[in-house]
PDB file of C-alpha atoms in Angstrom:
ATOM      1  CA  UNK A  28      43.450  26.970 -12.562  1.00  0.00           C
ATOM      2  CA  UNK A  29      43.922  24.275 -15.331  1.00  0.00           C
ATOM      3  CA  UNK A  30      41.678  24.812 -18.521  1.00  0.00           C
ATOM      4  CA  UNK A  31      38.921  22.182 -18.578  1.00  0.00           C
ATOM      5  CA  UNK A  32      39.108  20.974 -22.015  1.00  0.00           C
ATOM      6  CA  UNK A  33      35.616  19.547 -21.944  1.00  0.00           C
ATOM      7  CA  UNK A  34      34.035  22.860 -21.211  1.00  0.00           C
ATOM      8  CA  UNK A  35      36.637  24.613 -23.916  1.00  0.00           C
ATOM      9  CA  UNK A  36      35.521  22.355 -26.904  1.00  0.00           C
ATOM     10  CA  UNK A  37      32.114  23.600 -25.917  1.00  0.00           C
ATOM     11  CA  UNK A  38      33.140  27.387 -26.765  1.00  0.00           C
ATOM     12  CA  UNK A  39      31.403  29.209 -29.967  1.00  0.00           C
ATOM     13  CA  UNK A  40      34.299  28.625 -32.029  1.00  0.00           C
ATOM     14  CA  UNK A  41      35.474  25.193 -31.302  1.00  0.00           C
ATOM     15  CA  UNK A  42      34.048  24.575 -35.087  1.00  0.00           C
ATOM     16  CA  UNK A  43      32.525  20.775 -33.279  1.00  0.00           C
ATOM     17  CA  UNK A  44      29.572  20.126 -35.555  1.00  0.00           C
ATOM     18  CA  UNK A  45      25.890  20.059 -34.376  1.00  0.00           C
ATOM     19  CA  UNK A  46      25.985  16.352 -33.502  1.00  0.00           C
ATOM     20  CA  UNK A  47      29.291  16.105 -31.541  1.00  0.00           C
ATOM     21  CA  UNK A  48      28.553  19.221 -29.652  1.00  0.00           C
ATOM     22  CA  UNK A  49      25.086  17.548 -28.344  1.00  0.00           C
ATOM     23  CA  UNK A  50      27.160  14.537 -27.594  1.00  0.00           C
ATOM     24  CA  UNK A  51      30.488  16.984 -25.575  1.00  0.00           C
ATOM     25  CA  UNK A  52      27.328  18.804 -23.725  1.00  0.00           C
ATOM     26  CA  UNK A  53      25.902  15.389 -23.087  1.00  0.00           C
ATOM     27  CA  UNK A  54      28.893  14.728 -21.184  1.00  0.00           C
ATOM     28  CA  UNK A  55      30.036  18.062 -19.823  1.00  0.00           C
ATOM     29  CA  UNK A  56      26.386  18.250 -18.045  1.00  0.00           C
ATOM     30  CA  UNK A  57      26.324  14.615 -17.215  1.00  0.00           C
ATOM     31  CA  UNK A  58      30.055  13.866 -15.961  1.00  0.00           C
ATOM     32  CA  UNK A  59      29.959  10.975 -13.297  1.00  0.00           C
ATOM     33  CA  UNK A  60      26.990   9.091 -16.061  1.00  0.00           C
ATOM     34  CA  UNK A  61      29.909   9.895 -18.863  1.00  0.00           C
ATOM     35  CA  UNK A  62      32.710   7.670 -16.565  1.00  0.00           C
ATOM     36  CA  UNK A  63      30.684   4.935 -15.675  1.00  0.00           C
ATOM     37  CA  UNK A  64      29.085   4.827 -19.224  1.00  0.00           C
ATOM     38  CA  UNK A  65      30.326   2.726 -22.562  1.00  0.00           C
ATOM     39  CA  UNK A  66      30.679   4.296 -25.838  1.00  0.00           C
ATOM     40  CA  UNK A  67      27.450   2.243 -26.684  1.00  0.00           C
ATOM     41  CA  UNK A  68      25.862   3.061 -23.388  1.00  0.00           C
ATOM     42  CA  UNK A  69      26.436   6.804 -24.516  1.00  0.00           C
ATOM     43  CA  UNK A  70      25.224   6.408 -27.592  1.00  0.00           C
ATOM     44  CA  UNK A  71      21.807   5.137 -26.639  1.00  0.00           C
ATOM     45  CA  UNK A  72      21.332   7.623 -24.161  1.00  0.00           C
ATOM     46  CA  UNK A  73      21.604  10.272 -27.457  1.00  0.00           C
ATOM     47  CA  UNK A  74      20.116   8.302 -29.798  1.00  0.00           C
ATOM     48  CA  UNK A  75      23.114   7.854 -32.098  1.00  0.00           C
ATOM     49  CA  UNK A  76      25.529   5.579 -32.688  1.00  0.00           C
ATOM     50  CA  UNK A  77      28.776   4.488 -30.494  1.00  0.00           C
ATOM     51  CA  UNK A  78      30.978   5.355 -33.262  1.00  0.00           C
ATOM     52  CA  UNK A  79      29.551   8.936 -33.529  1.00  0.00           C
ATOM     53  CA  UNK A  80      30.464   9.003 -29.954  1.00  0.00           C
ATOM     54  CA  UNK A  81      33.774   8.318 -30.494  1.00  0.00           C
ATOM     55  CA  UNK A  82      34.239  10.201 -33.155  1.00  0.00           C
ATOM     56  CA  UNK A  83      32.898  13.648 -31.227  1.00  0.00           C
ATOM     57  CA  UNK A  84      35.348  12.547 -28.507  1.00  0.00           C
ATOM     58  CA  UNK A  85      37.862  12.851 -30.745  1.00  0.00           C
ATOM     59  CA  UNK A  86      36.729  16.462 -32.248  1.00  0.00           C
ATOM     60  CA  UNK A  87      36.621  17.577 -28.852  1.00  0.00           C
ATOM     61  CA  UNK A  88      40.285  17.294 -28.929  1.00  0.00           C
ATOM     62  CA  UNK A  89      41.249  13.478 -27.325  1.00  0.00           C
ATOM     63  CA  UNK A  90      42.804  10.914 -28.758  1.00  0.00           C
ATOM     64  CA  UNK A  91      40.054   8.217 -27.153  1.00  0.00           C
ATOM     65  CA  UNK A  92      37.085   7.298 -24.877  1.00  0.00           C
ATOM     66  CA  UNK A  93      40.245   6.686 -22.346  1.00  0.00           C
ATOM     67  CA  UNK A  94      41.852   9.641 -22.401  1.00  0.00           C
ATOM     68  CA  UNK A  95      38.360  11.427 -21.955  1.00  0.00           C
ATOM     69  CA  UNK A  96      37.858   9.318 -18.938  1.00  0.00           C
ATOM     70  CA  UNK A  97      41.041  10.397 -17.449  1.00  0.00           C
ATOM     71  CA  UNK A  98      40.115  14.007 -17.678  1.00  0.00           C
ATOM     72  CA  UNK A  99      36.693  12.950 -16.602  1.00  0.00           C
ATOM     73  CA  UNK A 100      38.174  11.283 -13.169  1.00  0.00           C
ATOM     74  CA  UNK A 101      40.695  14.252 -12.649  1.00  0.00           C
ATOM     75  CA  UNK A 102      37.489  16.643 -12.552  1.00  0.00           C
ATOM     76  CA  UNK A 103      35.016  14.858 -10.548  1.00  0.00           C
ATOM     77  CA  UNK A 104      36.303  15.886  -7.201  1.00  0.00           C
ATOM     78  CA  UNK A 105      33.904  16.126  -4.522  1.00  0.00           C
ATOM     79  CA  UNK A 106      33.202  19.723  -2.908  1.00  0.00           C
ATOM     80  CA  UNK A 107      32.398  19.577   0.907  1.00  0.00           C
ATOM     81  CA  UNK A 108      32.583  22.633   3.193  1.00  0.00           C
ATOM     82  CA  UNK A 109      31.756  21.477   6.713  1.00  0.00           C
ATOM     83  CA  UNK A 110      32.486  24.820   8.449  1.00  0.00           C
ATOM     84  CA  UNK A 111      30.051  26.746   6.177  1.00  0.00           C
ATOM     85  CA  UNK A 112      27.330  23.943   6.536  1.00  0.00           C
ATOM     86  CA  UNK A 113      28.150  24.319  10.714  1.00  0.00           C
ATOM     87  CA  UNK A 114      27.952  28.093  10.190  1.00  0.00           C
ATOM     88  CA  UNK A 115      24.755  27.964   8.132  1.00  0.00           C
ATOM     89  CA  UNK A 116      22.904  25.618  10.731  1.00  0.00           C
ATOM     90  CA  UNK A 117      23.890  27.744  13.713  1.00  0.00           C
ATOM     91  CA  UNK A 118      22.666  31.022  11.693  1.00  0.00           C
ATOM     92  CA  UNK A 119      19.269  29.223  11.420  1.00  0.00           C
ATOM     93  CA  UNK A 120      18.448  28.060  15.041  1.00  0.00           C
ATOM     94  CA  UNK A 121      20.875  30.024  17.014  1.00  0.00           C
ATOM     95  CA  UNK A 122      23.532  29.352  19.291  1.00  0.00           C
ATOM     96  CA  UNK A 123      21.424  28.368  22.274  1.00  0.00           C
ATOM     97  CA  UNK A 124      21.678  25.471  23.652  1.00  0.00           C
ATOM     98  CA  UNK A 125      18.450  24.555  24.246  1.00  0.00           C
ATOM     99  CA  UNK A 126      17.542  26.134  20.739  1.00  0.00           C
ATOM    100  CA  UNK A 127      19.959  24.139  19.150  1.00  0.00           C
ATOM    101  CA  UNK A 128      19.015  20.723  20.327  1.00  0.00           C
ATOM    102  CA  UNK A 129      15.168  21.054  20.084  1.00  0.00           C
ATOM    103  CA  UNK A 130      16.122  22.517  16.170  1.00  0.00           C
ATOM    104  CA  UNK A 131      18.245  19.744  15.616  1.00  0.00           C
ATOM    105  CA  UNK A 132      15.598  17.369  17.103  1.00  0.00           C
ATOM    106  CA  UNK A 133      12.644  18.544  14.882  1.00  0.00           C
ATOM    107  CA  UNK A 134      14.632  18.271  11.829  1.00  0.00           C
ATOM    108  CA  UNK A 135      15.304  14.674  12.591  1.00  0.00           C
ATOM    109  CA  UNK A 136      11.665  14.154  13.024  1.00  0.00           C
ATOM    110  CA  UNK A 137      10.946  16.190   9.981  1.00  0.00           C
ATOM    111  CA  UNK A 138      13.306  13.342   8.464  1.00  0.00           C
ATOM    112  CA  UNK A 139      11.638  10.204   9.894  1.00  0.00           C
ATOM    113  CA  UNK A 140       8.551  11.755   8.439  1.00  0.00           C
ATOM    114  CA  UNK A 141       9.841  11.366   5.083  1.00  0.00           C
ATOM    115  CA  UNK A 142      10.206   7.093   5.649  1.00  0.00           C
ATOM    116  CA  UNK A 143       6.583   7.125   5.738  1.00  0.00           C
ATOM    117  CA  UNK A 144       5.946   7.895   2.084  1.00  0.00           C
ATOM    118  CA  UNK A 145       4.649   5.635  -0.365  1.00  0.00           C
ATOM    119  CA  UNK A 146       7.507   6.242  -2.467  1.00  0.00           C
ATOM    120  CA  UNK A 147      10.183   5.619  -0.008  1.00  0.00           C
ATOM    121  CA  UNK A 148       7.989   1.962   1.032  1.00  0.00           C
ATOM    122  CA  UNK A 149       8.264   1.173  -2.916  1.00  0.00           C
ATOM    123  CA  UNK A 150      12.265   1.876  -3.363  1.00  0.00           C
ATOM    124  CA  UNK A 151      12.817  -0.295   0.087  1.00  0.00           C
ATOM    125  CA  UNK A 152      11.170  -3.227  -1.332  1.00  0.00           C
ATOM    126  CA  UNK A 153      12.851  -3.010  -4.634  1.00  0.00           C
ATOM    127  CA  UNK A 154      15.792  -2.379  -3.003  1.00  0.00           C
ATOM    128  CA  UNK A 155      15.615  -6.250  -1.273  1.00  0.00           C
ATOM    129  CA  UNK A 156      14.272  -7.554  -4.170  1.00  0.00           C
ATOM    130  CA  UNK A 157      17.119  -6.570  -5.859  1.00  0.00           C
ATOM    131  CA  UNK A 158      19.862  -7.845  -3.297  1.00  0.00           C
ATOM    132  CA  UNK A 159      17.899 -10.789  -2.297  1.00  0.00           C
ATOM    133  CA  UNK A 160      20.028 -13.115  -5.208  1.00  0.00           C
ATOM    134  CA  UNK A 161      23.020 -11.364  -4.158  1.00  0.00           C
ATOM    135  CA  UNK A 162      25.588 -14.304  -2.547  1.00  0.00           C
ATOM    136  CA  UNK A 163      27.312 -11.068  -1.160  1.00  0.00           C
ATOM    137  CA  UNK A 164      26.693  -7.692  -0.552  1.00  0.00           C
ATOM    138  CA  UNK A 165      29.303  -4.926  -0.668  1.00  0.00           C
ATOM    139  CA  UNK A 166      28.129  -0.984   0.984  1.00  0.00           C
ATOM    140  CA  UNK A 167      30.075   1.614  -0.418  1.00  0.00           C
ATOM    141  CA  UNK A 168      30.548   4.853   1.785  1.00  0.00           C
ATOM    142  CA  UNK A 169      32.870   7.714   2.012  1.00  0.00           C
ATOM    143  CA  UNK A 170      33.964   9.493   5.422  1.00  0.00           C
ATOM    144  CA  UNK A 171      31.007   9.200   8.162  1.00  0.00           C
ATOM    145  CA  UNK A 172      29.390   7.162   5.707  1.00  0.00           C
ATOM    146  CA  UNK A 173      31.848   4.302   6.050  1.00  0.00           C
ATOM    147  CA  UNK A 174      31.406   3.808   9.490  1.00  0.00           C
ATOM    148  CA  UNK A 175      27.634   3.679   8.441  1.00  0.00           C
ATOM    149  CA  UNK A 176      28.867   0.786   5.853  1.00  0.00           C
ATOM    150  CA  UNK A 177      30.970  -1.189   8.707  1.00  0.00           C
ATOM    151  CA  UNK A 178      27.758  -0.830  11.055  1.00  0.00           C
ATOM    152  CA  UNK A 179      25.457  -2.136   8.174  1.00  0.00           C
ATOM    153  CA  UNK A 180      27.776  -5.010   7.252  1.00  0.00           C
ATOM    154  CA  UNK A 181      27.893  -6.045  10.664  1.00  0.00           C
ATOM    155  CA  UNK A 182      24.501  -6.384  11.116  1.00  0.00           C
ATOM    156  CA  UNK A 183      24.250  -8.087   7.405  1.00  0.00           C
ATOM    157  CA  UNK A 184      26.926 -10.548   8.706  1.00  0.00           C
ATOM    158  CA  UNK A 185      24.651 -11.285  11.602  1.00  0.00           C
ATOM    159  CA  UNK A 186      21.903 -12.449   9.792  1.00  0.00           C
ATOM    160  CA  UNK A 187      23.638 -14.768   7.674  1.00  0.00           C
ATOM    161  CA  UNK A 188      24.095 -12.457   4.400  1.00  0.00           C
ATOM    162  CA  UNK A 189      27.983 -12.348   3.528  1.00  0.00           C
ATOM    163  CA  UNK A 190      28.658  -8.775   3.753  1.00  0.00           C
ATOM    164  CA  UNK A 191      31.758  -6.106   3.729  1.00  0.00           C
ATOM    165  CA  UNK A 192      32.309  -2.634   3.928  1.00  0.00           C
ATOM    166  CA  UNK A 193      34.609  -0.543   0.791  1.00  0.00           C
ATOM    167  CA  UNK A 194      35.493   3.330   0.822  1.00  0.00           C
ATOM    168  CA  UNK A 195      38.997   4.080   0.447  1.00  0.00           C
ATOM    169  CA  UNK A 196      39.686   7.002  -1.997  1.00  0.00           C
ATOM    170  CA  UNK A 197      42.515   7.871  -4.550  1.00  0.00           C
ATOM    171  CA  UNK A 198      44.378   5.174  -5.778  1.00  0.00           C
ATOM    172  CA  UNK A 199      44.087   3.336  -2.596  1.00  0.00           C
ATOM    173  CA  UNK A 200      40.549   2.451  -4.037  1.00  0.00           C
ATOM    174  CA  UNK A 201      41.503   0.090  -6.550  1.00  0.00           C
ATOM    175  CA  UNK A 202      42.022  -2.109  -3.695  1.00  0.00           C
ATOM    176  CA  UNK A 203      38.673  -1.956  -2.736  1.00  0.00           C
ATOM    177  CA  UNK A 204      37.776  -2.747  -6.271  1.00  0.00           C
ATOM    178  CA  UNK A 205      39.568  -6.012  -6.442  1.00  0.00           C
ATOM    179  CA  UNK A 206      37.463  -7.150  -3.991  1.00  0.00           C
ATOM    180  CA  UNK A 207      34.553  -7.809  -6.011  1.00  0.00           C
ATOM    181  CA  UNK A 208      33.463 -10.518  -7.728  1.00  0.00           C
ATOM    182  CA  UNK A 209      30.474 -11.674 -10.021  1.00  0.00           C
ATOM    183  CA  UNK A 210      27.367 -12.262  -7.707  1.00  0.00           C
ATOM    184  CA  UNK A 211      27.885  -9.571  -5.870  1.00  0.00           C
ATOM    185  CA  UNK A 212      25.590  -6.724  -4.906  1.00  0.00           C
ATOM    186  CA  UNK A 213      26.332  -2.722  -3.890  1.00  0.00           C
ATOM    187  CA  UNK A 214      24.759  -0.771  -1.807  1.00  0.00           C
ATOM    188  CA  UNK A 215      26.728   2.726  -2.490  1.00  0.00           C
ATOM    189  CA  UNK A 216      26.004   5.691  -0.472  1.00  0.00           C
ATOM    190  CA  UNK A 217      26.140   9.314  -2.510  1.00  0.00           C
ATOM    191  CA  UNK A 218      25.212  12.183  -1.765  1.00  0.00           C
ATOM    192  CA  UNK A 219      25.018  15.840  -3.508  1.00  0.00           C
ATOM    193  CA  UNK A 220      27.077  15.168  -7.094  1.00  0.00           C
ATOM    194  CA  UNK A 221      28.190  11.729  -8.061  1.00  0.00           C
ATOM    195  CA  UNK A 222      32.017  11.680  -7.909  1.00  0.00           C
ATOM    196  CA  UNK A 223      35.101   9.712  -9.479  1.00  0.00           C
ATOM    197  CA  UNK A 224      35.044   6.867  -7.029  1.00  0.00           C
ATOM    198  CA  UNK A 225      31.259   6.324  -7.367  1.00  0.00           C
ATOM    199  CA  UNK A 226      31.073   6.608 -10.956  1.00  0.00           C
ATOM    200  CA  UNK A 227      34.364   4.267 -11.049  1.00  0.00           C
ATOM    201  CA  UNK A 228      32.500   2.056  -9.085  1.00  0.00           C
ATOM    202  CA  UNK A 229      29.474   2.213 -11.503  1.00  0.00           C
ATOM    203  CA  UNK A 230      31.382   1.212 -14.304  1.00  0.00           C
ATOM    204  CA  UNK A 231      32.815  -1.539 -11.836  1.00  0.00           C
ATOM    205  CA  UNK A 232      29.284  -2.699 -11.177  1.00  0.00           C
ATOM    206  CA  UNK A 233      28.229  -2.783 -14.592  1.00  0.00           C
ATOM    207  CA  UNK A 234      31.584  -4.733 -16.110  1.00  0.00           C
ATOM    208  CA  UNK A 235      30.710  -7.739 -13.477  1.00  0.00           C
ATOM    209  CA  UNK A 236      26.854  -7.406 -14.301  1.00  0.00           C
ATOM    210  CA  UNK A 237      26.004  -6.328 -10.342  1.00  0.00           C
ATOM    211  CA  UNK A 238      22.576  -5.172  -9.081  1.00  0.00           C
ATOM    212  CA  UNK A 239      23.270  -1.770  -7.524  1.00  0.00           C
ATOM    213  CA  UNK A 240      21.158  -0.145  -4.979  1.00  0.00           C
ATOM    214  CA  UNK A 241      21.959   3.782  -4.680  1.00  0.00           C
ATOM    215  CA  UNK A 242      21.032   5.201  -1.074  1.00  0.00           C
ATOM    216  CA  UNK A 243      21.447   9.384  -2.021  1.00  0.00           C
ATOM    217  CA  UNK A 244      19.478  12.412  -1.121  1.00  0.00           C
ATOM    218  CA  UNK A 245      19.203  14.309  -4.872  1.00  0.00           C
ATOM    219  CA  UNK A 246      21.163  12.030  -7.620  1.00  0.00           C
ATOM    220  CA  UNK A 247      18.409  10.771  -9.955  1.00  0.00           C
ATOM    221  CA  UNK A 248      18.232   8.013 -12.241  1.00  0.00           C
ATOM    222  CA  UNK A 249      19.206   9.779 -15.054  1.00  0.00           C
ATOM    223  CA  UNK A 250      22.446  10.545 -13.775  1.00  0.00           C
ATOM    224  CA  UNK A 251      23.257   7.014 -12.682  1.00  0.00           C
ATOM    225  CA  UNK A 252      23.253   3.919 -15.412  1.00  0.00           C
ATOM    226  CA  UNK A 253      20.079   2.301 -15.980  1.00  0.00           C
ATOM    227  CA  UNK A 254      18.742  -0.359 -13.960  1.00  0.00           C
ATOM    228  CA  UNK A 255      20.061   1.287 -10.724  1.00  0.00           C
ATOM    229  CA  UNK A 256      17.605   0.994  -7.884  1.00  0.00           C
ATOM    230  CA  UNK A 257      17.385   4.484  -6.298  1.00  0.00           C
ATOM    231  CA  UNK A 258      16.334   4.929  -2.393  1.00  0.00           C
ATOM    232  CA  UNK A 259      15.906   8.539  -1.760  1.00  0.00           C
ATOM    233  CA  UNK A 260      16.830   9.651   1.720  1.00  0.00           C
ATOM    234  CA  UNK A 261      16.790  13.093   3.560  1.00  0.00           C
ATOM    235  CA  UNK A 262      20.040  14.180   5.475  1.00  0.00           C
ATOM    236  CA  UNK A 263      19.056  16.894   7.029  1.00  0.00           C
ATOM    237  CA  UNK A 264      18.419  20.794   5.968  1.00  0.00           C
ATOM    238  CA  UNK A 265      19.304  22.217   2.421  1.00  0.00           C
ATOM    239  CA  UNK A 266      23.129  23.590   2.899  1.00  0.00           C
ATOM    240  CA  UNK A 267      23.069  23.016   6.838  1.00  0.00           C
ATOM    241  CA  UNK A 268      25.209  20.057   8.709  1.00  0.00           C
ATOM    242  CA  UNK A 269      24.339  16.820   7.589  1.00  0.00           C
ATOM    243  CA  UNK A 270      22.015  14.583   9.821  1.00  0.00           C
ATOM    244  CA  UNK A 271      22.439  10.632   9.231  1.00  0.00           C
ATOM    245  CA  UNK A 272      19.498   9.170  11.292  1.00  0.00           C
ATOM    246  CA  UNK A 273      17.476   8.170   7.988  1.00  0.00           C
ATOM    247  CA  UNK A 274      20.008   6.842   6.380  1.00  0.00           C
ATOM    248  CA  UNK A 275      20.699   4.073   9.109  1.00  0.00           C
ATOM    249  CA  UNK A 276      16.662   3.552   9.163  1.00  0.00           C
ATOM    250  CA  UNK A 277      17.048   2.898   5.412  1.00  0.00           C
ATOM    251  CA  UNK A 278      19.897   0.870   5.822  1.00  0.00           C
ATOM    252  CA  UNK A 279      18.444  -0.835   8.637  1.00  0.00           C
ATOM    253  CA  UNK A 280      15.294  -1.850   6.509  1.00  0.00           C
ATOM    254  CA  UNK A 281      16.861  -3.492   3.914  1.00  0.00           C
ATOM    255  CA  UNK A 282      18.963  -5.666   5.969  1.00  0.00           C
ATOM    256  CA  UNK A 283      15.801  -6.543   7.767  1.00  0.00           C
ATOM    257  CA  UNK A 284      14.100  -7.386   4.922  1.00  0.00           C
ATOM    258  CA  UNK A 285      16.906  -9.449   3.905  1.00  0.00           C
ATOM    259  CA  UNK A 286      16.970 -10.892   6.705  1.00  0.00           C
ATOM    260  CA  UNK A 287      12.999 -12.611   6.208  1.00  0.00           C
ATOM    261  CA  UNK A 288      13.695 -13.090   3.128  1.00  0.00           C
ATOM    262  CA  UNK A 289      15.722 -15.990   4.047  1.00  0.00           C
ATOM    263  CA  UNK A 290      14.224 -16.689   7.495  1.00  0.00           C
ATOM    264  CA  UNK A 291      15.898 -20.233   8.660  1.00  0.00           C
ATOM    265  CA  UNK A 292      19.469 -18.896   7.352  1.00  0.00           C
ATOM    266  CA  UNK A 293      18.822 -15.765   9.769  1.00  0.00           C
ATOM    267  CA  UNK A 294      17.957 -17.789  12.735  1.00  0.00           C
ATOM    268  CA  UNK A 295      20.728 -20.226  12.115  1.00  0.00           C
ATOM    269  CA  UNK A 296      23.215 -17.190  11.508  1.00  0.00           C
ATOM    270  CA  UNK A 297      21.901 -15.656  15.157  1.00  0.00           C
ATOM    271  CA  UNK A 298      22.097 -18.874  16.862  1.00  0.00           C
ATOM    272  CA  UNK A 299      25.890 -19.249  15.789  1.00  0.00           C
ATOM    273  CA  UNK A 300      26.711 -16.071  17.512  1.00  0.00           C
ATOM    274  CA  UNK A 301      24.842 -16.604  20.578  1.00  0.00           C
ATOM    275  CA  UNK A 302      26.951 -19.919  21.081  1.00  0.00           C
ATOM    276  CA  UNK A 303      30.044 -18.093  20.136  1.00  0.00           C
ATOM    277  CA  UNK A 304      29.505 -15.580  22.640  1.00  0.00           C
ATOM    278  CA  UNK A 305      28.492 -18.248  25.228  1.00  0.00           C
ATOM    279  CA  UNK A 306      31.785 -19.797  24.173  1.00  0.00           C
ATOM    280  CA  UNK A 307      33.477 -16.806  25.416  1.00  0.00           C
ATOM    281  CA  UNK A 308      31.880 -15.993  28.016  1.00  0.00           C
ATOM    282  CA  UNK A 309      32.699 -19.343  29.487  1.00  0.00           C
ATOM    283  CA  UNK A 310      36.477 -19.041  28.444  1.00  0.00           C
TER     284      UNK A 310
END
């Protein structure tokens, strides 16, 4: 395996004095916040200056803030096991058939319990506050969550509210990226760890000054740059298969309450597809 040289500069004798070690553990605990995060950025975040933050870059043995952010991006590599989440959730309710759908059935109303909570009511507002000035809105999802993101944009689309779907990966991404614009606003879908893409994205977001709304189950706001409007959504089991029926409630919420936000542009939206499907209907 490759020596991580973030972790190495971190090692007893890697002679990095007391202020630029704080600052390399800073961003060996905090990698994803670290990508999508200016020198400056960093440097409040510590309490120190940007050009201390450069300067323990450099002591921890790279020539810049860029080359750090290439190692950065080479590390962040998501980890997902589906067979050993399958495994785990069969382990817990059994193989039966009729155990296994009335286990997998109470967990998704242990889930819709969660939507309930005061908390959850407060980041869904927020959430449409913070899209509502948005003149479009880009959702951000990787794997089954992109078909989540085409499903929301659809219904966004609908009501009126410009919308579009991103979630390539690799270098196939930067296509994705291109796409957005100032007056934009993200809707990104992460779960577990933050990874390159999202924290790519981040920095994305903040270069072109966009709201962001983060849909996740565990990522808090001090992992994510501030100002990020955090909805906190349960997928499901610790380590088991990963449920989505809360995360389409969430997602479904917002675009509602987009959606009366801006009532007459809703109706007006609906009523041009109803006479486009008459249209075809009658072709």
């Amino acid at each position: 395996m490759k020596p991580d040289p973030i972790a190495q500069s971190l090692l007893p004798d890697s002679a990095l004095t007391t202020t630029a070690r704080r600052v390399a553990q800073f961003i060996h605990d905090h990698r994803p916040l670290a990508l999508a995060s200016s020198a400056a950025e960093l440097a409040e975040r510590l309490g120190t200056s940007d050009a201390t933050v450069i300067r323990a870059v450099q002591a921890m043995g790279f020539e810049s803030l860029a080359d750090l952010r290439a190692e950065l991006i080479a590390s962040l590599t998501p980890a997902r096991n589906p067979a050993t989440a399958l495994s785990r959730t069969i382990e817990d309710i059994g193989s039966n058939l009729e155990n296994a759908v009335s286990g997998i059935m109470k967990t998704h109303m242990e889930m819709a319990a969660t939507l309930a909570s005061d908390t959850t009511q407060r980041q869904l507002v927020n959430a449409v506050r913070v899209l509502h000035p948005c003149q479009r809105v880009t959702v951000f999802g990787i794997g089954p969550s992109h078909g989540l993101a085409d499903y929301i944009c659809r219904v966004l689309n609908r009501y009126g509210r410009a919308s579009f779907p991103i979630g390539t990966t690799g270098r196939a991404f930067a296509d994705d990226l291109v796409m957005l614009r100032p007056g934009d606003g993200l809707v990104i879908m992460a779960y577990g760890a933050l990874y390159r893409e999202v924290a790519i994205l981040f920095r994305a977001a903040r270069h072109l000054e966009l709201p962001v709304v983060l849909v996740t189950d565990r990522i808090t706001a001090d992992e994510v740059p501030a100002g990020t409007a955090i909805i906190t959504v349960m997928r499901g089991k610790e380590e088991h298969i990963v449920l989505h029926s809360t995360t389409v409630a969430i997602l479904e919420s917002v675009a509602f309450g987009l959606s009366i936000a801006l009532p007459d542009q809703t109706l007006q939206a609906l009523n041009r597809l109803n006479d486009f499907r008459n249209q075809i209907d009658r072709f």
